[in-house]
mmCIF file of C-alpha atoms in Angstrom:
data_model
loop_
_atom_site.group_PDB
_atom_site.id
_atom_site.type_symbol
_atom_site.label_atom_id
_atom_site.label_comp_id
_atom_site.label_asym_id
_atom_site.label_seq_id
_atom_site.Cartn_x
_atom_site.Cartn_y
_atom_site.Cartn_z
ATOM 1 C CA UNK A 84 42.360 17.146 116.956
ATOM 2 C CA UNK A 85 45.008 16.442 119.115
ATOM 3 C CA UNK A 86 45.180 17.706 122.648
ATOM 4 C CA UNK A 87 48.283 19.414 122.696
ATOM 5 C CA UNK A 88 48.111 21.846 125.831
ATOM 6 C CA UNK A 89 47.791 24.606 123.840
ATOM 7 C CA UNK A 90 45.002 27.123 123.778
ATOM 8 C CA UNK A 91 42.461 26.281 121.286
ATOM 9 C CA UNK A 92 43.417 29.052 118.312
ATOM 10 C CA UNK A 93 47.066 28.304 118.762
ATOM 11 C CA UNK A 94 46.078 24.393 118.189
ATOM 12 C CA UNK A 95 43.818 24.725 115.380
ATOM 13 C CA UNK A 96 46.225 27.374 113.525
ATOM 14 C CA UNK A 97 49.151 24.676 113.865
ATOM 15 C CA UNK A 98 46.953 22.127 112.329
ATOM 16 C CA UNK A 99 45.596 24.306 109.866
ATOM 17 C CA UNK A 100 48.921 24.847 108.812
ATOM 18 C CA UNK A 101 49.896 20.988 109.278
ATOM 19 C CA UNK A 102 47.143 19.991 106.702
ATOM 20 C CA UNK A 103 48.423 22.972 104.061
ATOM 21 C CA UNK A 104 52.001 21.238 103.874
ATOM 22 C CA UNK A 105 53.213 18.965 101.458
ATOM 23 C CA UNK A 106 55.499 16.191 102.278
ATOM 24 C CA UNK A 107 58.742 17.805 101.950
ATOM 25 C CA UNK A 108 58.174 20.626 104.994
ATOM 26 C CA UNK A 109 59.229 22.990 103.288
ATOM 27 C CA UNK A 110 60.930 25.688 104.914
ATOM 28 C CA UNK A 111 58.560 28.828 104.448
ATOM 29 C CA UNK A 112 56.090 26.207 106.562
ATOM 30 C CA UNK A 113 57.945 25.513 109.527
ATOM 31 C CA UNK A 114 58.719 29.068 109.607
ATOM 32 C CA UNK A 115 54.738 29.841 110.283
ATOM 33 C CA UNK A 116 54.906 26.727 112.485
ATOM 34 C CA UNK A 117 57.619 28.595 114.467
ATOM 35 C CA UNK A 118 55.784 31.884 114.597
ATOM 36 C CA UNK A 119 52.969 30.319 115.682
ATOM 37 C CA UNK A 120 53.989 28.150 118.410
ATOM 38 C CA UNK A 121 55.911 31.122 119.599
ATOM 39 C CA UNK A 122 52.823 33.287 119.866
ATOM 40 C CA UNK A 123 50.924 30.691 121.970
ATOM 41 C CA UNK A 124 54.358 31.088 124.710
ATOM 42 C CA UNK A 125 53.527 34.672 124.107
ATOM 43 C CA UNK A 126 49.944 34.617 124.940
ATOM 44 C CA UNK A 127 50.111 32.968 127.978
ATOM 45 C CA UNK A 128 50.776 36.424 129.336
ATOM 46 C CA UNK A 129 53.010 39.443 130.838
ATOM 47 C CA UNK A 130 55.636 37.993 133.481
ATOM 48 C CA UNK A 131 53.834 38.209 137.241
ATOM 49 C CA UNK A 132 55.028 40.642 139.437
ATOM 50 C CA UNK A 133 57.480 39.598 142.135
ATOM 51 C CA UNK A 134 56.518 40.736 145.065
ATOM 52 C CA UNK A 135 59.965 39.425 146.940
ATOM 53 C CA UNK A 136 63.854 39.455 146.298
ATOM 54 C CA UNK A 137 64.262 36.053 144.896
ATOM 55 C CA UNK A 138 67.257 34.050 146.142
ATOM 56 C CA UNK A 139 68.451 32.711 142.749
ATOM 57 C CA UNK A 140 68.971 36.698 142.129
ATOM 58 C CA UNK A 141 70.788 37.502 145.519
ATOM 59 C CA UNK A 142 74.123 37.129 143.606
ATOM 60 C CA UNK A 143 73.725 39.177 141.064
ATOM 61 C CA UNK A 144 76.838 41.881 141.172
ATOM 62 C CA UNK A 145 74.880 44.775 140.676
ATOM 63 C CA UNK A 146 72.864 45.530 144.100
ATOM 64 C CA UNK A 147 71.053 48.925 142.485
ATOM 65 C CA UNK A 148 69.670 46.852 139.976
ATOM 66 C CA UNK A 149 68.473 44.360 142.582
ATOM 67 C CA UNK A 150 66.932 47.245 144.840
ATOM 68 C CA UNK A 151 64.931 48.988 141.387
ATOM 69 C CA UNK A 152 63.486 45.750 141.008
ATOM 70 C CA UNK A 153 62.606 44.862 144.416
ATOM 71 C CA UNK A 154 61.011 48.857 144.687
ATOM 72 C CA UNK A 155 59.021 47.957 141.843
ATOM 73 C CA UNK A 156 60.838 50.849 139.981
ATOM 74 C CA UNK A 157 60.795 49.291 136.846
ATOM 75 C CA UNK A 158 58.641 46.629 134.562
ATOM 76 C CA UNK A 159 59.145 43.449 135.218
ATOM 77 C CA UNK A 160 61.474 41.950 132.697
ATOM 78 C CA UNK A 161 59.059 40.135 129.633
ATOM 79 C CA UNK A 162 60.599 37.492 127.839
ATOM 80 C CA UNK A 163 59.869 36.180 124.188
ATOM 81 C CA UNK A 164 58.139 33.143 123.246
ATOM 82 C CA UNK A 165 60.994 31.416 122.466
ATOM 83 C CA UNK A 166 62.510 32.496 125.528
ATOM 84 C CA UNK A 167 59.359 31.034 127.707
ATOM 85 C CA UNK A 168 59.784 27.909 125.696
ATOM 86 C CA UNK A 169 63.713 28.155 126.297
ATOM 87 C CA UNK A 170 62.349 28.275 130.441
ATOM 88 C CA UNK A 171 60.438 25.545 130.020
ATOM 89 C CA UNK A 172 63.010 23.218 128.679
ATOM 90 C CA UNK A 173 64.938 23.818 131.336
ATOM 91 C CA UNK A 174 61.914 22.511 133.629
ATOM 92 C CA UNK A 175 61.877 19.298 131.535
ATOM 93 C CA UNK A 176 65.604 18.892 131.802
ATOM 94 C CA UNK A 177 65.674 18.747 135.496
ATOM 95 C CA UNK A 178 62.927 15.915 135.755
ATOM 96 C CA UNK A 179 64.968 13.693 133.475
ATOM 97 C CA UNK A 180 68.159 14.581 136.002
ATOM 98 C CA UNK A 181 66.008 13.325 138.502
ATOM 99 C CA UNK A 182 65.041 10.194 137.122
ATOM 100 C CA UNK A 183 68.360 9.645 135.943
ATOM 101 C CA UNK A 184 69.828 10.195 139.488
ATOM 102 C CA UNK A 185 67.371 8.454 141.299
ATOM 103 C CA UNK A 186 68.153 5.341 138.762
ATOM 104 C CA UNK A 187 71.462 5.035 140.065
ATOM 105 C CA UNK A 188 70.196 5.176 143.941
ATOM 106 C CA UNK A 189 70.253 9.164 144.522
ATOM 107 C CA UNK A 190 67.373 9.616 146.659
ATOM 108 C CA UNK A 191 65.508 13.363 145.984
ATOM 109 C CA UNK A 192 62.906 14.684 147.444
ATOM 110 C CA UNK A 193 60.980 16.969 145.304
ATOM 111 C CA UNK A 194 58.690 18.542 147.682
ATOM 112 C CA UNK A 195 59.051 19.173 151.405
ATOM 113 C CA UNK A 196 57.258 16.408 153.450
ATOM 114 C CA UNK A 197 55.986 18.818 155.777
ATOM 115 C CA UNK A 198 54.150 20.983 153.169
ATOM 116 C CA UNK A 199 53.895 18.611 150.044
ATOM 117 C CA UNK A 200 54.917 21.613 147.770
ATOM 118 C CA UNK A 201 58.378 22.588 146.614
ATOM 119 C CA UNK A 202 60.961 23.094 148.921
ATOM 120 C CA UNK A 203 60.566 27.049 149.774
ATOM 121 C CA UNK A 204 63.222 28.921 151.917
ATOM 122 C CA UNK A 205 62.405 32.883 153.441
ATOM 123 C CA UNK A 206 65.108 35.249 154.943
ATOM 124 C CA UNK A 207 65.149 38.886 155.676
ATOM 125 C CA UNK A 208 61.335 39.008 157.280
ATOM 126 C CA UNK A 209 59.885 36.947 154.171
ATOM 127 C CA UNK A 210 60.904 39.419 151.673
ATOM 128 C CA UNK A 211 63.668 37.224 150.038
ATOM 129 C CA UNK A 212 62.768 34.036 149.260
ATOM 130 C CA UNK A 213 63.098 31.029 146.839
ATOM 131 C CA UNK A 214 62.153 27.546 145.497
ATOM 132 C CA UNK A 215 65.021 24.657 145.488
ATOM 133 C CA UNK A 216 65.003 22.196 143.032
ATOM 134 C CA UNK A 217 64.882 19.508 146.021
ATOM 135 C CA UNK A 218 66.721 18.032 148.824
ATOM 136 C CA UNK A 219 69.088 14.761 148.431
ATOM 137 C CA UNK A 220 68.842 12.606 151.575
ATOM 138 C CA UNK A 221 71.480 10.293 150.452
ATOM 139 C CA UNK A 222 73.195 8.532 147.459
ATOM 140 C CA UNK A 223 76.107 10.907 146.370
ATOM 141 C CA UNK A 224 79.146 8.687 145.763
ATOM 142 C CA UNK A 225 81.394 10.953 147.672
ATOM 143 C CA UNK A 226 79.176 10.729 150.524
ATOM 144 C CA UNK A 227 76.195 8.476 150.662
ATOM 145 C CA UNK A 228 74.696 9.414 154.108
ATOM 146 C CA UNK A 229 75.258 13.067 153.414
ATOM 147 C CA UNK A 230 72.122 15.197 152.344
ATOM 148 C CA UNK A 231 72.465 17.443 149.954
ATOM 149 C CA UNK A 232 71.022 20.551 148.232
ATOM 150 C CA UNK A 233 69.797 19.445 144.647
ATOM 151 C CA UNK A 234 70.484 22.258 141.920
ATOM 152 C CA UNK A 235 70.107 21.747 138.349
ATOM 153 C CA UNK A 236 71.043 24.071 135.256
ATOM 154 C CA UNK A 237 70.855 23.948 132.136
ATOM 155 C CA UNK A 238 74.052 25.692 129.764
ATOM 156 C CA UNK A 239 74.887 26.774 126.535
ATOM 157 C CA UNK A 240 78.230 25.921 125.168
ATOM 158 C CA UNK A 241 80.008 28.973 126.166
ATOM 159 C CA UNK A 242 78.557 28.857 129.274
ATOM 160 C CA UNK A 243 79.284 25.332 129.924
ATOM 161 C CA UNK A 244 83.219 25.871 129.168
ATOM 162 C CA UNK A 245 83.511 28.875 131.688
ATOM 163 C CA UNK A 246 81.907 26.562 134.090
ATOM 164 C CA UNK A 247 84.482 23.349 133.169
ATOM 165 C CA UNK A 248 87.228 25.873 133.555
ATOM 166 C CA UNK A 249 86.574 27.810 136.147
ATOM 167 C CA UNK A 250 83.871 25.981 138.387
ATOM 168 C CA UNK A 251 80.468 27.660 139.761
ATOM 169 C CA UNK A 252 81.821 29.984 142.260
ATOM 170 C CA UNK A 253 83.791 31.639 139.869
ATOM 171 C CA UNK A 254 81.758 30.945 136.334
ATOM 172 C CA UNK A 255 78.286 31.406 137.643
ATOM 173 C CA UNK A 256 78.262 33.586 141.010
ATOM 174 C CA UNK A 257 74.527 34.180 141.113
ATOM 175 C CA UNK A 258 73.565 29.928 141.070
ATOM 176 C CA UNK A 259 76.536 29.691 143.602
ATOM 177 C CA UNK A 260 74.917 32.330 145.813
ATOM 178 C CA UNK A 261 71.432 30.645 145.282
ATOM 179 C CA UNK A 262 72.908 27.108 146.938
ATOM 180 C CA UNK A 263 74.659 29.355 149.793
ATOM 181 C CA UNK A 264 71.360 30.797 150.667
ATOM 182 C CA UNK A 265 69.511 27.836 150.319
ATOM 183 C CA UNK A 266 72.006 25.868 152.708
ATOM 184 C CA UNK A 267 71.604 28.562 155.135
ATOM 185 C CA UNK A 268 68.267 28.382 155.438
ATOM 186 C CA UNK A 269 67.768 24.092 155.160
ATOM 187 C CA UNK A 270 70.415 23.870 157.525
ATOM 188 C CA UNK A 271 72.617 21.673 154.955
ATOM 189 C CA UNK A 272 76.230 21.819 154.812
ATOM 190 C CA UNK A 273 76.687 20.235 151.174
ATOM 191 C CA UNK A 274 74.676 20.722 147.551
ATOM 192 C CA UNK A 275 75.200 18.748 144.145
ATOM 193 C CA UNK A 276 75.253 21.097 141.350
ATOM 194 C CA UNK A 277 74.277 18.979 138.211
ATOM 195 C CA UNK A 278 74.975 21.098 134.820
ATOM 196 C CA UNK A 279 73.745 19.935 131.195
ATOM 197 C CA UNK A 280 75.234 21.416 128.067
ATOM 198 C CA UNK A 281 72.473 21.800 126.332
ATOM 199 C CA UNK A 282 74.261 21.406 122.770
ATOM 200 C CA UNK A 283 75.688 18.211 123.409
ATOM 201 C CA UNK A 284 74.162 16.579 126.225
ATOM 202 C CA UNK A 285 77.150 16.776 128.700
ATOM 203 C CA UNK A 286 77.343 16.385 132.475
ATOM 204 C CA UNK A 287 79.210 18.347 135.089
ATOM 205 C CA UNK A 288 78.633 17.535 138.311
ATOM 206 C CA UNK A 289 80.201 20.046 141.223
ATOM 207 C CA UNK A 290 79.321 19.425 145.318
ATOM 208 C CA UNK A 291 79.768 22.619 146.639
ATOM 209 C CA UNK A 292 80.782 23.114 150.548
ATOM 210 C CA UNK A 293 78.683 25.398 152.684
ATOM 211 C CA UNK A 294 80.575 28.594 153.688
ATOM 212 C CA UNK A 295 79.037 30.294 156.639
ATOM 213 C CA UNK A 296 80.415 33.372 155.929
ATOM 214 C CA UNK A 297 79.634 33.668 152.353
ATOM 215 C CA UNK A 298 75.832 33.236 153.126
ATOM 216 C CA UNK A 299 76.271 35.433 156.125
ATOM 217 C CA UNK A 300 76.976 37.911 153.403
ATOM 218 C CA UNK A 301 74.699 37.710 151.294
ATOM 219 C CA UNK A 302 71.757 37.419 153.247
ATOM 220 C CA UNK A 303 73.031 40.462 154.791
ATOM 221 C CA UNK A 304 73.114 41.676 151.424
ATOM 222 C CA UNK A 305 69.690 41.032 150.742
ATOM 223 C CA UNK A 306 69.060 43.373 154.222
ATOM 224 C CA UNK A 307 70.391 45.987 152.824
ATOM 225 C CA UNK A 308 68.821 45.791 149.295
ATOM 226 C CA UNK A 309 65.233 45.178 150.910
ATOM 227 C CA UNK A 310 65.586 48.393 153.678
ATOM 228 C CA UNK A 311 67.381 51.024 151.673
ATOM 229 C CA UNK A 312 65.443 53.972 150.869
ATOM 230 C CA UNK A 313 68.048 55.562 148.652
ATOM 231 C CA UNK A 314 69.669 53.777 146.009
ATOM 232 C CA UNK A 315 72.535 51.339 146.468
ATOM 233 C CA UNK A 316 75.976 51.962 144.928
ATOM 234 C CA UNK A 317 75.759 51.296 141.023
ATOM 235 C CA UNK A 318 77.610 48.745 139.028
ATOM 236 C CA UNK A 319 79.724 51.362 136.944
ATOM 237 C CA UNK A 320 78.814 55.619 137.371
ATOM 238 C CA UNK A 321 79.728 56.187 133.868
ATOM 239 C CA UNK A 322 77.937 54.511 131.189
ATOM 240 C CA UNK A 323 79.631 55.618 128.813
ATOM 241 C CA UNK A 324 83.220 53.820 129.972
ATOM 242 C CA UNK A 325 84.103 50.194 128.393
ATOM 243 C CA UNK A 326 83.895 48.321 131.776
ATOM 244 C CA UNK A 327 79.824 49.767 132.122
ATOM 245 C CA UNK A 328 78.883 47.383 128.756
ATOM 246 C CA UNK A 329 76.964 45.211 131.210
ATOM 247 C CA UNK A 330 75.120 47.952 131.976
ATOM 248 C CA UNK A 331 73.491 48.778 128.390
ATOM 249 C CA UNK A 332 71.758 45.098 128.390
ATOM 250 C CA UNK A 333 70.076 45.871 132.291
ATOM 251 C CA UNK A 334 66.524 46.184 132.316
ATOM 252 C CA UNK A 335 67.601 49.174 134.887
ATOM 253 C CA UNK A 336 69.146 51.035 133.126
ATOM 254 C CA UNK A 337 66.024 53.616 132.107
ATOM 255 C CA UNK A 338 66.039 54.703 135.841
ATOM 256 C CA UNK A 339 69.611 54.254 137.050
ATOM 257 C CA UNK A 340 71.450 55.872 134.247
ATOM 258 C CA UNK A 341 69.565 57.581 131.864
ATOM 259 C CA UNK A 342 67.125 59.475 133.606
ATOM 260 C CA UNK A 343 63.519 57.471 132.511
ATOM 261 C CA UNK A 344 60.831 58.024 135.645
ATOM 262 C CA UNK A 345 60.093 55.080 138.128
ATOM 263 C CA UNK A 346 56.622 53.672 137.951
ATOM 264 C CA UNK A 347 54.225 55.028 140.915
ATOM 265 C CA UNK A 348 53.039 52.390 143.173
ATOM 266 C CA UNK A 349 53.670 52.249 147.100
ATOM 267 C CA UNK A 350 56.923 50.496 146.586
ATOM 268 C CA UNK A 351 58.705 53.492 144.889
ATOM 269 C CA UNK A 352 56.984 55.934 147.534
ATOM 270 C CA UNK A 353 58.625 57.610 150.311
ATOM 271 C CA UNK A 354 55.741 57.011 152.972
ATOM 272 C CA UNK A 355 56.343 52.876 152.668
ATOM 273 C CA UNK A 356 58.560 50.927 154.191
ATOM 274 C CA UNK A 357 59.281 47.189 153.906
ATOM 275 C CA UNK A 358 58.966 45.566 157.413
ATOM 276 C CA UNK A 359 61.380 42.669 158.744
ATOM 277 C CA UNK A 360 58.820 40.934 161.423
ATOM 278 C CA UNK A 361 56.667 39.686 159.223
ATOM 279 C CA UNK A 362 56.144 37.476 155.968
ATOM 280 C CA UNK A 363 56.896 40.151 153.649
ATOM 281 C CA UNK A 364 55.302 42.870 155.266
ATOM 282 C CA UNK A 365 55.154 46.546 153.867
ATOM 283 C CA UNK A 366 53.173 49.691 155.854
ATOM 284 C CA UNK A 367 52.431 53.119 155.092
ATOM 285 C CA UNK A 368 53.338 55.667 156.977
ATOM 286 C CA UNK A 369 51.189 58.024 155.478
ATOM 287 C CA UNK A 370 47.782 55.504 156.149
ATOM 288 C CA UNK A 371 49.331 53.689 159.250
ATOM 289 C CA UNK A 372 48.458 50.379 158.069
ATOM 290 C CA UNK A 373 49.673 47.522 156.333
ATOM 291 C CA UNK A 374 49.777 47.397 152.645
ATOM 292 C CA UNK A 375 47.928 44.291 150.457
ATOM 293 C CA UNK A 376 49.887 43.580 147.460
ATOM 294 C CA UNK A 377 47.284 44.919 145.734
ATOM 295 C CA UNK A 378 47.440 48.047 147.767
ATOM 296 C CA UNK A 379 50.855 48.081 146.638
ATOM 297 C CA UNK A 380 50.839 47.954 142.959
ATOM 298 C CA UNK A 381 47.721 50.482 142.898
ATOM 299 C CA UNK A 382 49.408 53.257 145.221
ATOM 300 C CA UNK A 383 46.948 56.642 146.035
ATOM 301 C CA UNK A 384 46.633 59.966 145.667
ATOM 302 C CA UNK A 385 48.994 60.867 148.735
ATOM 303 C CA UNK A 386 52.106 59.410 146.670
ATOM 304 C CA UNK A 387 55.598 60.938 146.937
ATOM 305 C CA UNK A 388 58.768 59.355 145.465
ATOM 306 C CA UNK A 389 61.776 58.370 147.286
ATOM 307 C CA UNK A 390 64.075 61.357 146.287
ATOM 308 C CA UNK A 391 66.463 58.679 144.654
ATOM 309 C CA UNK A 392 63.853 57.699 141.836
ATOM 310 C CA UNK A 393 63.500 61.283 140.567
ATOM 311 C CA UNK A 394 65.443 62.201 137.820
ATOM 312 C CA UNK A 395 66.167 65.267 139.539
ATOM 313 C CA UNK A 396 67.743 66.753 142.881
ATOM 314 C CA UNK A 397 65.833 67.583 145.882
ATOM 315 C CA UNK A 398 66.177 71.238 147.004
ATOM 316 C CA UNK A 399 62.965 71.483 149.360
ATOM 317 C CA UNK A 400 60.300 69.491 151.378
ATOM 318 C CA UNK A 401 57.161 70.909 152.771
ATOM 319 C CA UNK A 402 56.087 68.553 155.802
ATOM 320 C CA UNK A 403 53.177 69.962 156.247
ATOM 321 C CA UNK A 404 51.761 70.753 152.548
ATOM 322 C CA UNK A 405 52.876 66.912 151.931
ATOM 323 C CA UNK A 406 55.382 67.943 149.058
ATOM 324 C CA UNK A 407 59.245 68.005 147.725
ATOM 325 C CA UNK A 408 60.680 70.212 145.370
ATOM 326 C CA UNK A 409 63.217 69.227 143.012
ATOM 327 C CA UNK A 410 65.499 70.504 139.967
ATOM 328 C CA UNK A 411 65.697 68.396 136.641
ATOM 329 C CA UNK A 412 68.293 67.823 134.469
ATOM 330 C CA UNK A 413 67.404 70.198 131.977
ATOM 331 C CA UNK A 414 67.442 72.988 134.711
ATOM 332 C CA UNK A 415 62.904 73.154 135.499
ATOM 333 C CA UNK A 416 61.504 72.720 139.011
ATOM 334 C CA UNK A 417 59.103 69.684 140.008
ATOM 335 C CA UNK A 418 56.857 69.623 142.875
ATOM 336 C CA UNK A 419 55.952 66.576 143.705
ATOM 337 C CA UNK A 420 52.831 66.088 145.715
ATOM 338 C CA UNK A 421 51.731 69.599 143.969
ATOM 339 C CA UNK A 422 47.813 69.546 142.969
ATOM 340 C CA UNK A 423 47.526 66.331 143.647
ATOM 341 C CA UNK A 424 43.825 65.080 144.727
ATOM 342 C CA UNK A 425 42.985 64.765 148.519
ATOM 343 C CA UNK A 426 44.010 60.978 150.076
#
């Protein structure tokens, strides 16, 4: 059998199926081929907790949305196997950009010298962060000498014509903040934004300027997502209206508008607080100590939600008997911390 990089079942189920065709792959086949291959993306597991506010989401329009995720208030978001395969394309798209730039004299470097692993950028005391797609050290037309920023992007068509019209600051805000960030932090001043249409095979090429100000403001931003304790202003208060319809696709939208419960963990409690001297460092008030990640997704006994994750409003706290009192939506008191085991 061949070795095809996919788990054993997965492989021997496509073969199985391979040897059952006949020569005319039929249709009701290539469906079970589909299904199959799809449950192998599937399989290789649940998406991995983030445990940082990744730059390529910085821009993102919606900062409440940002802050549930970065307070581990809701799952993270699970994709598909077609989706995961979707991903991966878009990993095997940006090698062949490289190869194709560096055949015309565009020289990238993949990894950062100093590390030999990806180019990785940190802002905000470590808890934003990202990965670049690499760093051009010269070869752009415009300007040979120049380094750049490399970022590469894959499109559909619709998406590819909003960018052609409009450019990337205006038809993709969140990659545009991603190369402002990264800029910041690599201390560049130019990037080269290479899109592929994905349906045709089509370039567009942007260099984008650094704007000082712009990344000023967004890492600032990111500042205030990573030390709020009480929920950012949302996109749209009314989900109901016409302009929220973003809103009804959010993977937020359980907690921020329709009153579903955070998940417990020391991110969405009230005694931890995310730290700006260190590489992403969180401590607990409560334990006076620093938390592990591991600390953080199990949380203890002593747990008490930030007031803004309750679906609820707060009408009491008792200091010492380590609890808060709130009223529901359907009119019932919660005590939170009430009965809870000793921590």
């Amino acid at each position: 059998m061949a070795d095809l990089g996919l788990v054993s079942p997965t492989a021997k189920a496509i073969f199985d199926l391979y040897a059952q065709a006949d020569r005319s792959w039929r249709p009701a086949w290539w469906a079970k081929f589909r299904d199959t291959l799809a449950r192998h993306y599937e399989d290789t597991g649940p998406e991995r907790e983030r445990s940082y506010l990744g730059m390529s989401v910085l821009g993102d329009e919606c900062e409440a949305k940002l802050w549930f995720a970065f307070r581990w208030a809701i799952e993270p978001e699970q994709f598909e196997g077609r989706m995961k395969r979707l991903f991966e394309t878009g990993h095997i798209e940006e090698a062949r950009i490289i190869a194709d730039l560096s055949s015309i004299g565009v020289q990238i470097a993949e990894v950062d010298p100093a590390s030999g692993e990806q180019w990785f950028v940190s802002a905000v005391g470590g808890h934003v962060r990202g990965h670049t797609d690499g760093r051009i050290e010269r070869g752009v037309i415009e300007a040979p000498r120049t380094p750049h920023l490399f970022e590469n992007k894959t499109h559909n068509a619709k998406s590819f014509g909003e960018l052609l019209r409009l450019g990337v600051k205006k038809a993709k805000p969140q990659h545009y903040g991603q190369m402002q960030g990264y800029m910041e932090r690599m201390g560049l001043k130019r990037a080269l934004y290479v899109a592929v249409e994905k349906d045709t095979d089509n370039f567009h090429v942007e260099r984008v300027e650094f704007d000082a100000v712009f990344a000023a403001q967004l890492l600032a931003k990111g500042e205030r997502i990573v030390t709020a304790e009480t929920r950012p202003t949302r996109l749209h208060e009314n989900l109901n209206s016409k302009a929220a319809w973003k809103c009804h696709y959010c993977p937020a939208v359980g907690v921020c508008h329709r009153g579903a419960w955070a998940r417990r963990n020391c991110r969405t409690c009230l005694h931890a607080t995310a730290l700006l001297d260190g590489d992403g460092r969180w401590r607990c008030a409560r334990h006076n100590r620093d938390l592990s990640l591991e600390d953080q997704k199990g949380g203890c006994g002593a747990h008490l939600y930030l007031p803004d994750l309750v679906p609820g409003k707060q009408t009491d706290a008792d200091p010492e008997a380590e609890t808060v009192t709130y009223v529901m939506r359907d009119g019932s008191t919660w005590v939170d911390g009430s009965g809870r085991a000793s921590a």
